[in-house]
């Protein structure tokens, strides 16, 4: 195995180093080939390393000092202007300088998107990078969905580019051959939806390198009817969050359903066992399990973690970065784009 | 109790009279004050009445013949042009003529929306009616959500009108005083989202008759943080269908979770009991329980049922119509609109 170095913006997210540093240590245990550059305030980072990291972990960690942190609720344009020296920007610059092969941040999405475009640069032919994630589905396979909020408004060309990038992800990273690609819409008939979606459908129907299967509706997000679901960033963001909200509600109802006080102790005990079994059955749907959206369409790998990620979820985001590096995602997308997209006009 | 007459487009939906007529009989049993006008092909309707309806039910049913049916997948504009004599149109005309107080259809959404606007007419000050439904939430209260697909594109004014109509529904129909109203967005910060949403926010902040609480995200749809959630019809449709897809998947996983073959019989038996308890606990979230979106902003009451509604779900849609009639929804919305909306400019 070749060694692999990631830059982590450990200051980002709702909990900062208290979550990101323990998650880093966890990732080092799971991946022996991993080295981590923890970018942020050394004084905030070290308390979570002292007595927690062993010598072999410490050897594979370097703290890269950064003076400031971009606030999670800052306006992206302002944040980018004042980003010099911030943990997010320093982490991204480590990709550019070749010191890191990917970057993970739980910080401000808009700022990450803007800075990544500025520093890591988009691939040739890509207007705007898109946020993509891989969801578990009912068929126990995976569905790629994008865009999840990088672009609130998208024209047909952007949707087509997302379809290409999603298709590459499904094929190269999940290993689905000739992956099915659908556009998320409010009906399956051709006349449905918004102009940009109908425009993208017209282009995709004539793009033979993409296995375009038509429109699908929101209820098909988890049925596994498609391998790639394409939508604009506004719809993708609302859809994903709605889905996560419902799943979290179910998981918490399941968890609390063993806690009724009126049963005999043995019934309670059995109830708890069965409820644990059920929770396990549903665990592959837990949003923590698929944390980490990949910013696709860049010359490097940038992973956006949920701001509210816990330790386990942030470790999953780090793992996503590892996989993206190993599968050489940007290189593969670039190659496919060259074959599929018309010369920019 | 005063008697109450509804017109049902019994030919609409995926299953036509085989679902809608048994649902009608069920509704007559639950509501002794109800009379029903079953609009459609008499030859298709009567087989589901013979030997199934008793004399007292038959007394409260009248079959209103209609020559044609609008196909579920027809283009709305074409369907409307050719709608004369169709079950949907005849049912709506029964509202206009005063023979029915509300209409229920599981047919083509676009055609229903267009025909309702044409025949039943919008209230003064309403540009476009909106589809609204009432969702159960985690707090065991209800959340009004609109628009669910009547208007794929909405400007700020339309979103504000939806907010007003949703607020009236929450107050008058669900009984929530001073209901909280939120705009569905991709973040809670003021700068987030699309122009039409930010524009609506600016108006709502200065509309004192509306208890506007700001933006909420998709994961708050079921948390009960707001009483009314407002969005455009494209986002609302995708969001609702995503939510329903996830819920149906959970309910089916729950149902099948008692069917593992490896357990002892007594463990299986206990498992089934507990699983039934769980299913009951989640039953208020079953999409069938809240079938029937109300087309708000019209001078009459029009309820759109899911096309794929089963008997129970279609009966729920009929019940929604009964409630809307009893609560005098259009009259109350008209009164509030007069107080809240500025004179049209």
XYZ file of C-alpha atoms in Angstrom:
690
model
C 0.000 0.000 0.000
C 1.224 3.463 -0.820
C 1.056 6.068 1.889
C -1.729 8.597 1.678
C -1.893 12.061 3.229
C -5.053 14.023 3.960
C -5.422 17.607 5.162
C -8.193 18.042 7.721
C -9.757 21.385 8.576
C -10.138 20.348 12.222
C -11.615 23.716 13.255
C -14.717 23.462 11.043
C -18.125 22.156 12.045
C -20.279 22.694 15.092
C -17.897 20.983 17.517
C -14.410 21.669 16.093
C -11.424 19.728 17.440
C -13.457 17.963 20.152
C -15.018 15.886 17.388
C -12.564 16.127 14.500
C -9.390 15.184 16.422
C -10.796 12.015 18.062
C -12.255 11.090 14.652
C -8.781 11.563 13.149
C -7.262 9.183 15.689
C -10.014 6.669 14.903
C -9.243 6.954 11.180
C -5.537 6.363 11.792
C -6.381 3.102 13.539
C -8.607 1.913 10.657
C -6.123 2.920 7.930
C -2.512 2.007 8.539
C -1.398 3.719 5.328
C -2.909 7.060 6.371
C -1.070 10.250 7.386
C -3.014 13.276 8.591
C -2.301 16.988 8.542
C -4.482 18.566 11.241
C -4.991 22.181 10.258
C -6.015 24.642 12.968
C -5.151 26.254 16.262
C -2.469 24.062 17.928
C -3.684 25.055 21.406
C -7.172 23.843 20.565
C -5.913 20.632 18.980
C -3.288 19.321 21.416
C -5.599 18.694 24.413
C -7.365 16.086 22.269
C -4.078 14.389 21.386
C -2.319 14.323 24.764
C -2.715 10.941 26.433
C -5.085 9.920 23.647
C -2.779 9.328 20.722
C -0.080 6.645 21.016
C 3.407 7.032 19.563
C 2.557 5.323 16.261
C -0.430 7.621 15.752
C 1.605 10.711 16.686
C 4.179 9.767 14.045
C 1.513 9.939 11.395
C 0.049 13.270 12.534
C 1.328 16.761 11.832
C -0.319 19.876 13.166
C -0.400 22.680 10.588
C -1.092 25.974 12.378
C -3.871 28.226 11.092
C -4.753 31.582 12.609
C -8.469 31.801 12.048
C -11.675 29.867 11.493
C -14.430 30.635 9.001
C -17.726 30.828 10.878
C -20.322 28.261 9.868
C -22.966 30.926 9.354
C -20.783 33.504 7.593
C -21.852 34.757 4.189
C -19.706 32.831 1.705
C -18.531 35.868 -0.286
C -17.379 37.728 2.849
C -15.819 34.599 4.330
C -13.813 33.978 1.160
C -12.529 37.543 1.089
C -11.298 37.230 4.686
C -10.156 33.615 4.349
C -6.382 34.117 4.328
C -4.822 32.062 7.107
C -8.059 30.264 7.933
C -7.964 26.545 8.669
C -10.189 25.782 5.663
C -8.072 27.724 3.228
C -4.759 26.408 4.581
C -6.113 22.855 4.298
C -7.100 23.432 0.654
C -3.711 25.008 -0.099
C -2.071 21.789 1.092
C -3.753 20.021 -1.850
C -2.495 22.631 -4.265
C 1.065 22.418 -2.948
C 0.964 18.639 -3.265
C 1.418 18.081 0.481
C -1.999 16.458 0.785
C -3.989 14.337 -1.619
C -7.382 15.396 -0.336
C -9.019 17.740 2.142
C -11.908 17.192 4.573
C -13.860 20.026 6.193
C -17.075 20.281 8.200
C -17.039 24.055 7.789
C -19.159 26.602 5.900
C -20.383 24.909 2.679
C -20.516 28.046 0.551
C -17.019 29.111 1.569
C -15.630 25.609 0.991
C -17.204 25.513 -2.439
C -15.875 28.953 -3.392
C -12.390 28.444 -1.977
C -12.081 24.979 -3.515
C -12.951 26.386 -6.923
C -10.443 29.187 -6.428
C -7.586 27.109 -5.050
C -8.055 23.533 -6.271
C -9.668 24.641 -9.610
C -12.402 22.923 -11.621
C -11.685 20.293 -14.269
C -11.718 21.396 -17.898
C -15.291 21.544 -19.167
C -16.881 21.841 -15.713
C -18.686 25.109 -15.043
C -19.490 24.472 -11.422
C -18.452 21.630 -9.140
C -21.290 19.745 -7.430
C -21.753 18.102 -4.045
C -22.364 14.388 -4.342
C -23.075 11.670 -1.858
C -23.681 7.937 -2.034
C -26.887 6.769 -0.374
C -27.807 3.262 0.697
C -30.992 1.999 -0.941
C -33.664 -0.642 -0.458
C -31.925 -3.083 -2.830
C -28.877 -2.985 -0.553
C -26.942 -1.320 -3.336
C -25.993 2.348 -3.553
C -27.377 5.417 -5.254
C -25.280 8.437 -6.201
C -27.104 11.742 -5.747
C -25.992 15.206 -6.793
C -26.051 18.229 -6.526
C -26.667 18.570 -2.789
C -26.381 22.315 -2.469
C -23.277 23.613 -4.185
C -25.414 25.268 -6.880
C -28.866 26.500 -5.940
C -29.696 27.271 -9.545
C -28.643 25.053 -12.427
C -29.101 25.263 -16.169
C -29.451 22.216 -18.429
C -25.716 22.071 -19.198
C -24.854 21.907 -15.512
C -27.369 19.113 -14.925
C -25.838 17.180 -17.828
C -22.345 17.669 -16.349
C -23.656 16.397 -13.008
C -25.074 13.355 -14.809
C -21.671 12.625 -16.335
C -19.839 13.044 -13.032
C -22.415 10.952 -11.170
C -22.182 8.241 -13.768
C -18.407 8.065 -13.400
C -18.753 7.865 -9.617
C -21.254 5.025 -9.856
C -19.126 3.118 -12.332
C -15.638 3.681 -11.003
C -16.183 4.040 -7.293
C -19.229 1.867 -6.545
C -18.432 -0.561 -9.348
C -21.786 -0.499 -11.175
C -21.309 -1.167 -14.873
C -23.335 0.989 -17.263
C -25.012 2.824 -14.352
C -28.577 4.079 -14.823
C -28.936 7.866 -14.593
C -32.250 9.607 -13.806
C -33.321 13.213 -13.409
C -35.312 13.971 -10.253
C -38.666 15.424 -11.282
C -42.295 15.730 -10.168
C -43.617 13.154 -12.607
C -42.327 10.631 -15.101
C -44.009 12.101 -18.188
C -41.788 14.039 -20.599
C -43.781 17.245 -20.237
C -43.275 17.448 -16.462
C -41.101 19.784 -14.497
C -38.962 22.807 -15.086
C -37.347 24.000 -18.311
C -33.793 23.216 -17.183
C -34.766 19.612 -16.413
C -36.551 19.106 -19.722
C -33.559 20.642 -21.477
C -31.159 18.296 -19.708
C -33.387 15.331 -20.599
C -33.244 16.272 -24.276
C -29.433 16.373 -24.191
C -29.040 13.193 -22.119
C -31.299 11.210 -24.446
C -28.766 11.841 -27.199
C -25.672 11.259 -25.073
C -24.934 7.614 -25.763
C -22.150 7.346 -23.208
C -24.761 7.919 -20.466
C -27.379 5.288 -19.663
C -30.156 7.833 -19.172
C -33.418 6.225 -18.004
C -35.685 9.296 -17.699
C -37.375 11.103 -14.814
C -37.915 9.629 -11.378
C -39.805 11.093 -8.420
C -38.780 11.680 -4.815
C -40.214 8.379 -3.619
C -37.723 6.559 -5.848
C -34.679 8.003 -4.133
C -34.214 4.897 -1.993
C -35.872 2.226 -4.121
C -32.748 1.535 -6.174
C -34.553 2.155 -9.484
C -31.604 4.281 -10.547
C -27.888 4.301 -9.768
C -27.524 8.058 -10.196
C -30.119 10.721 -9.351
C -29.456 14.223 -10.684
C -31.071 17.441 -9.454
C -30.200 21.061 -8.763
C -28.532 21.951 -5.478
C -31.604 23.476 -3.873
C -33.810 20.462 -4.466
C -30.979 18.047 -3.623
C -30.275 19.757 -0.334
C -33.907 19.895 0.761
C -34.508 16.304 -0.363
C -31.488 14.875 1.414
C -32.239 16.754 4.615
C -35.886 15.692 4.508
C -34.808 12.102 4.082
C -32.336 12.351 6.929
C -34.925 13.995 9.150
C -37.396 11.174 8.589
C -34.754 8.482 9.098
C -33.485 10.074 12.315
C -37.039 10.346 13.596
C -37.658 6.675 12.893
C -34.401 5.598 14.489
C -35.146 7.637 17.601
C -38.704 6.302 17.804
C -37.296 2.784 17.464
C -34.783 3.476 20.179
C -37.384 4.829 22.568
C -39.936 2.147 21.775
C -38.343 -0.262 24.241
C -38.740 2.213 27.080
C -42.412 1.928 27.924
C -42.889 1.474 31.659
C -45.939 -0.731 31.746
C -44.451 -4.087 30.801
C -43.149 -6.986 32.857
C -39.345 -6.969 33.201
C -38.873 -10.015 30.958
C -41.037 -8.521 28.253
C -39.069 -5.281 28.474
C -35.846 -7.253 28.268
C -37.003 -9.180 25.219
C -38.337 -5.974 23.742
C -34.949 -4.373 24.085
C -33.216 -7.303 22.379
C -35.615 -7.234 19.461
C -35.435 -3.482 19.250
C -31.629 -3.700 19.066
C -31.984 -6.219 16.272
C -34.311 -3.855 14.441
C -31.997 -0.896 14.976
C -29.197 -2.994 13.488
C -31.373 -3.856 10.527
C -31.920 -0.181 9.863
C -28.417 0.931 10.752
C -27.198 1.048 7.146
C -29.690 3.884 6.664
C -28.321 5.949 9.552
C -27.164 9.273 8.076
C -23.922 9.047 10.101
C -22.988 6.052 7.956
C -22.780 8.033 4.760
C -21.538 11.395 6.001
C -19.180 13.194 3.667
C -20.291 14.743 0.409
C -17.675 14.821 -2.301
C -17.182 18.104 -4.178
C -17.006 16.673 -7.694
C -15.569 18.389 -10.748
C -12.369 19.684 -9.165
C -8.761 18.829 -9.969
C -8.376 17.549 -6.410
C -10.473 15.827 -3.780
C -12.482 17.901 -1.323
C -14.918 16.255 1.094
C -17.591 18.234 2.921
C -18.698 16.724 6.212
C -21.980 17.649 7.888
C -21.433 20.596 10.212
C -23.164 18.678 12.977
C -21.186 15.467 12.435
C -20.287 13.446 15.517
C -16.988 11.578 15.852
C -18.196 8.503 14.020
C -19.693 10.550 11.172
C -16.546 12.662 10.751
C -14.462 9.464 10.632
C -16.746 8.266 7.823
C -16.047 11.513 5.940
C -12.294 10.899 6.305
C -12.836 7.391 4.945
C -14.676 8.870 1.942
C -11.608 10.993 1.223
C -9.359 7.923 1.435
C -11.549 6.048 -1.026
C -11.739 8.975 -3.428
C -7.942 9.183 -3.439
C -7.539 5.447 -3.973
C -10.059 5.415 -6.822
C -8.442 8.497 -8.421
C -11.822 10.180 -8.786
C -10.744 13.482 -10.423
C -8.588 11.708 -13.028
C -11.371 9.319 -13.971
C -13.959 12.078 -14.211
C -11.627 14.152 -16.369
C -11.110 11.241 -18.753
C -14.830 10.596 -19.085
C -15.645 14.268 -19.506
C -13.278 14.438 -22.440
C -15.085 11.550 -24.106
C -18.630 12.681 -23.369
C -18.929 16.425 -23.255
C -19.027 18.391 -26.466
C -16.274 20.944 -26.902
C -17.359 23.977 -24.931
C -19.089 26.423 -27.197
C -76.078 18.152 11.718
C -76.801 19.645 8.338
C -76.593 17.358 5.351
C -73.525 17.607 3.194
C -73.104 16.602 -0.439
C -69.822 15.793 -2.160
C -69.149 15.127 -5.822
C -66.630 12.332 -6.399
C -64.770 11.801 -9.661
C -64.918 8.028 -9.204
C -63.169 7.330 -12.532
C -59.903 9.085 -11.591
C -56.803 7.468 -10.132
C -54.923 4.280 -10.948
C -57.758 1.954 -9.921
C -60.956 3.901 -10.717
C -64.291 2.659 -9.346
C -62.793 -0.535 -7.863
C -61.209 1.663 -5.199
C -63.281 4.839 -5.193
C -66.735 3.206 -4.926
C -65.901 0.934 -1.944
C -64.213 3.965 -0.321
C -67.423 5.937 -0.885
C -69.483 3.266 0.875
C -67.005 3.313 3.746
C -67.310 7.106 4.002
C -71.108 6.878 4.093
C -70.867 4.559 7.088
C -68.525 6.911 8.963
C -70.544 10.053 8.185
C -74.286 9.764 8.597
C -74.834 13.307 7.321
C -73.049 12.623 4.043
C -74.577 12.356 0.550
C -72.424 11.394 -2.409
C -72.670 12.108 -6.122
C -70.624 9.419 -7.890
C -69.561 10.878 -11.216
C -68.530 8.459 -13.960
C -69.547 5.584 -16.190
C -72.648 3.958 -14.592
C -71.701 0.562 -16.037
C -68.321 0.756 -14.338
C -69.786 1.962 -11.044
C -72.801 -0.274 -10.432
C -70.913 -3.600 -10.091
C -69.269 -2.146 -7.005
C -72.618 -1.108 -5.513
C -74.726 -4.222 -6.192
C -74.938 -6.433 -3.107
C -72.394 -4.147 -1.404
C -74.445 -1.067 -0.561
C -77.441 -1.418 1.732
C -80.682 0.509 1.235
C -79.697 3.387 3.525
C -76.420 3.845 1.655
C -78.150 3.664 -1.724
C -80.528 6.409 -0.642
C -77.575 8.712 -0.089
C -75.863 7.919 -3.387
C -76.614 9.291 -6.818
C -74.767 8.264 -9.923
C -74.068 11.196 -12.239
C -73.175 9.859 -15.683
C -70.028 11.121 -17.400
C -68.919 10.032 -20.826
C -65.164 10.165 -20.579
C -62.166 10.010 -18.248
C -59.080 12.220 -18.314
C -56.006 9.982 -18.477
C -53.652 10.253 -15.508
C -50.657 10.847 -17.755
C -52.306 13.230 -20.221
C -50.738 16.637 -20.782
C -52.825 19.055 -18.713
C -53.406 21.599 -21.474
C -54.642 18.978 -23.932
C -56.722 17.231 -21.273
C -58.431 20.486 -20.357
C -59.256 21.265 -23.964
C -60.891 17.853 -24.376
C -62.431 17.778 -20.894
C -66.093 18.340 -21.765
C -68.182 15.513 -20.387
C -65.277 14.011 -18.428
C -65.934 12.733 -14.909
C -63.507 15.272 -13.433
C -65.095 18.225 -15.158
C -68.659 17.123 -14.429
C -67.738 16.693 -10.746
C -66.287 20.221 -10.610
C -69.362 21.625 -12.367
C -71.492 20.166 -9.590
C -69.753 22.564 -7.194
C -70.397 25.497 -9.492
C -74.074 24.625 -9.871
C -74.436 24.334 -6.107
C -75.338 20.639 -6.225
C -72.188 19.673 -4.329
C -70.218 21.444 -1.646
C -66.879 19.917 -2.537
C -65.257 17.642 -5.071
C -62.729 14.824 -4.655
C -60.630 13.421 -7.504
C -57.646 11.089 -7.759
C -57.186 12.071 -11.400
C -54.574 14.046 -13.346
C -53.211 16.791 -11.035
C -52.473 19.334 -13.738
C -55.911 18.939 -15.312
C -57.643 19.147 -11.918
C -55.736 22.303 -11.075
C -56.524 23.925 -14.435
C -60.178 22.900 -14.536
C -60.740 23.920 -10.908
C -59.333 27.362 -11.641
C -61.520 27.630 -14.729
C -64.735 26.311 -13.223
C -64.601 26.912 -9.458
C -62.498 30.136 -9.827
C -59.802 31.508 -7.515
C -60.566 33.781 -4.565
C -59.995 37.482 -5.028
C -56.320 38.307 -4.585
C -55.087 34.778 -5.285
C -52.989 34.397 -8.407
C -52.639 30.654 -8.317
C -54.263 28.101 -6.035
C -51.875 25.779 -4.166
C -51.982 22.160 -3.093
C -51.804 21.790 0.676
C -51.699 18.841 2.998
C -51.537 18.365 6.748
C -48.693 16.148 7.954
C -48.323 14.445 11.303
C -45.166 15.456 13.154
C -42.920 14.234 15.940
C -44.683 16.403 18.538
C -47.921 14.566 17.754
C -49.309 17.801 16.389
C -49.781 18.691 12.734
C -47.863 20.662 10.147
C -49.461 22.318 7.126
C -47.308 22.154 3.999
C -47.861 23.874 0.669
C -47.460 24.052 -2.340
C -47.190 20.377 -3.241
C -47.057 20.659 -6.991
C -49.785 22.953 -8.299
C -47.188 25.586 -9.239
C -43.730 24.412 -10.239
C -42.429 27.975 -10.300
C -43.454 30.586 -7.756
C -42.572 34.223 -7.277
C -42.373 35.941 -3.882
C -45.994 37.117 -3.997
C -47.254 33.609 -4.548
C -45.173 32.276 -1.648
C -46.620 35.008 0.580
C -50.152 34.076 -0.505
C -49.377 30.443 0.303
C -48.155 31.554 3.737
C -51.447 33.353 4.359
C -53.556 30.411 3.210
C -51.463 27.933 5.203
C -51.758 30.087 8.277
C -55.554 30.172 7.998
C -55.626 26.391 7.591
C -53.473 25.874 10.675
C -55.541 28.257 12.747
C -59.061 27.473 11.611
C -58.850 23.813 10.693
C -56.194 22.381 13.011
C -56.973 24.851 15.773
C -53.476 26.250 16.376
C -53.640 29.824 17.583
C -51.127 32.246 16.084
C -49.557 29.482 13.975
C -45.840 29.693 13.192
C -45.042 30.011 9.491
C -41.646 29.102 7.992
C -40.185 29.140 4.491
C -38.453 25.916 3.433
C -34.860 26.727 2.539
C -31.356 25.249 2.413
C -30.121 27.076 5.492
C -31.431 29.294 8.246
C -29.267 32.335 7.502
C -30.973 35.269 5.769
C -28.641 35.170 2.786
C -29.508 31.568 1.892
C -31.570 30.260 -0.953
C -33.260 31.565 -4.041
C -34.374 35.120 -4.840
C -38.089 34.326 -4.629
C -37.646 32.889 -1.115
C -35.602 35.836 0.123
C -38.193 38.162 -1.384
C -41.033 36.357 0.356
C -39.102 36.512 3.638
C -38.741 40.271 3.319
C -42.508 40.669 2.817
C -43.500 38.197 5.535
C -41.258 39.892 8.110
C -43.399 42.997 7.692
C -46.735 41.208 7.588
C -47.853 41.411 11.196
C -50.891 39.209 10.743
C -48.549 36.296 9.982
C -46.357 34.768 12.695
C -43.358 34.348 10.407
C -40.456 32.546 12.114
C -37.878 32.440 9.293
C -36.293 29.694 7.223
C -36.292 26.026 8.145
C -34.574 23.125 6.411
C -35.899 19.812 5.131
C -34.996 17.945 8.307
C -37.447 20.145 10.206
C -40.449 19.060 8.181
C -41.524 16.544 10.813
C -39.993 18.014 13.964
C -42.932 20.294 14.672
C -40.736 23.427 14.814
C -43.269 25.150 12.585
C -47.011 24.852 12.046
C -46.873 25.900 8.411
C -44.087 25.151 5.912
C -44.158 27.096 2.646
C -42.306 26.205 -0.547
C -42.775 26.188 -4.304
C -44.659 23.313 -5.910
C -41.613 21.608 -7.357
C -39.752 21.439 -4.064
C -42.913 20.582 -2.132
C -43.755 17.710 -4.440
C -40.266 16.215 -4.373
C -40.008 16.691 -0.605
C -43.351 15.086 0.183
C -42.702 12.157 -2.122
C -39.226 11.651 -0.681
C -40.689 11.644 2.805
C -43.399 9.197 1.838
C -40.869 6.961 0.111
C -38.713 6.781 3.226
C -41.706 6.178 5.503
C -43.098 3.430 3.279
C -39.697 1.775 3.174
C -39.451 1.843 6.958
C -42.962 0.505 7.418
C -42.288 -2.336 4.989
C -38.956 -3.167 6.647
C -40.742 -3.180 10.015
C -43.393 -5.467 8.621
C -40.888 -7.916 7.202
C -38.639 -7.797 10.249
C -40.717 -10.420 12.055
C -40.245 -12.898 9.231
C -36.719 -14.126 9.793
C -36.598 -17.924 9.704
C -33.796 -18.610 12.150
C -35.512 -17.973 15.484
C -37.279 -20.264 17.929
C -41.073 -20.201 17.556
C -41.646 -18.359 20.838
C -39.108 -15.703 19.909
C -40.769 -15.305 16.525
C -44.135 -15.023 18.233
C -42.921 -12.366 20.653
C -41.180 -10.635 17.801
C -44.423 -10.414 15.895
C -46.258 -8.965 18.894
C -43.618 -6.317 19.435
C -43.404 -5.587 15.752
C -47.171 -5.046 15.659
C -46.823 -2.668 18.593
C -44.113 -0.781 16.724
C -46.140 -0.665 13.526
C -49.001 0.805 15.556
C -46.659 3.358 17.059
C -45.625 4.461 13.590
C -49.066 4.169 12.034
C -49.867 7.865 12.357
C -47.030 8.469 9.909
C -48.414 6.111 7.262
C -48.993 8.229 4.145
C -52.434 6.618 3.679
C -53.505 8.370 6.873
C -53.142 11.826 5.413
C -54.071 11.295 1.789
C -55.944 14.160 0.173
C -54.315 17.453 -0.681
C -56.595 20.452 -0.593
C -56.473 22.855 -3.535
C -56.446 26.108 -1.560
C -57.339 29.543 -2.875
C -60.502 28.581 -4.751
C -64.088 29.700 -4.145
C -64.990 26.068 -3.534
C -63.402 22.965 -2.064
C -61.438 20.632 -4.295
C -59.501 17.704 -2.839
C -56.807 15.885 -4.817
C -56.243 12.292 -3.765
C -53.077 10.363 -4.624
C -53.509 8.601 -7.959
C -52.343 5.383 -6.359
C -54.627 5.686 -3.310
C -56.090 2.461 -1.953
C -59.617 2.260 -0.518
C -58.601 3.437 2.929
C -56.561 6.340 1.547
C -59.371 7.476 -0.776
C -61.787 7.361 2.164
C -59.393 9.650 4.050
C -59.479 12.082 1.111
C -63.302 12.095 1.272
C -63.046 12.819 5.000
C -60.719 15.763 4.238
C -63.416 17.179 1.974
C -66.031 16.781 4.711
C -63.837 18.639 7.188
C -63.034 21.418 4.733
C -66.768 21.922 4.134
C -67.562 21.921 7.847
C -64.776 24.409 8.619
C -65.820 26.639 5.689
C -62.237 26.831 4.458
C -62.720 29.078 1.381
C -64.789 31.619 3.318
C -62.232 31.834 6.120
C -59.322 32.167 3.727
C -61.147 34.910 1.810
C -61.755 36.842 5.014
C -58.132 36.594 6.096
C -56.834 37.479 2.661
C -58.829 40.682 2.742
C -57.227 41.647 6.037
C -53.671 40.647 5.173
C -52.934 41.071 1.523
C -52.269 44.524 0.154
C -54.651 45.706 -2.530
C -53.431 44.132 -5.752
C -51.175 46.513 -7.576
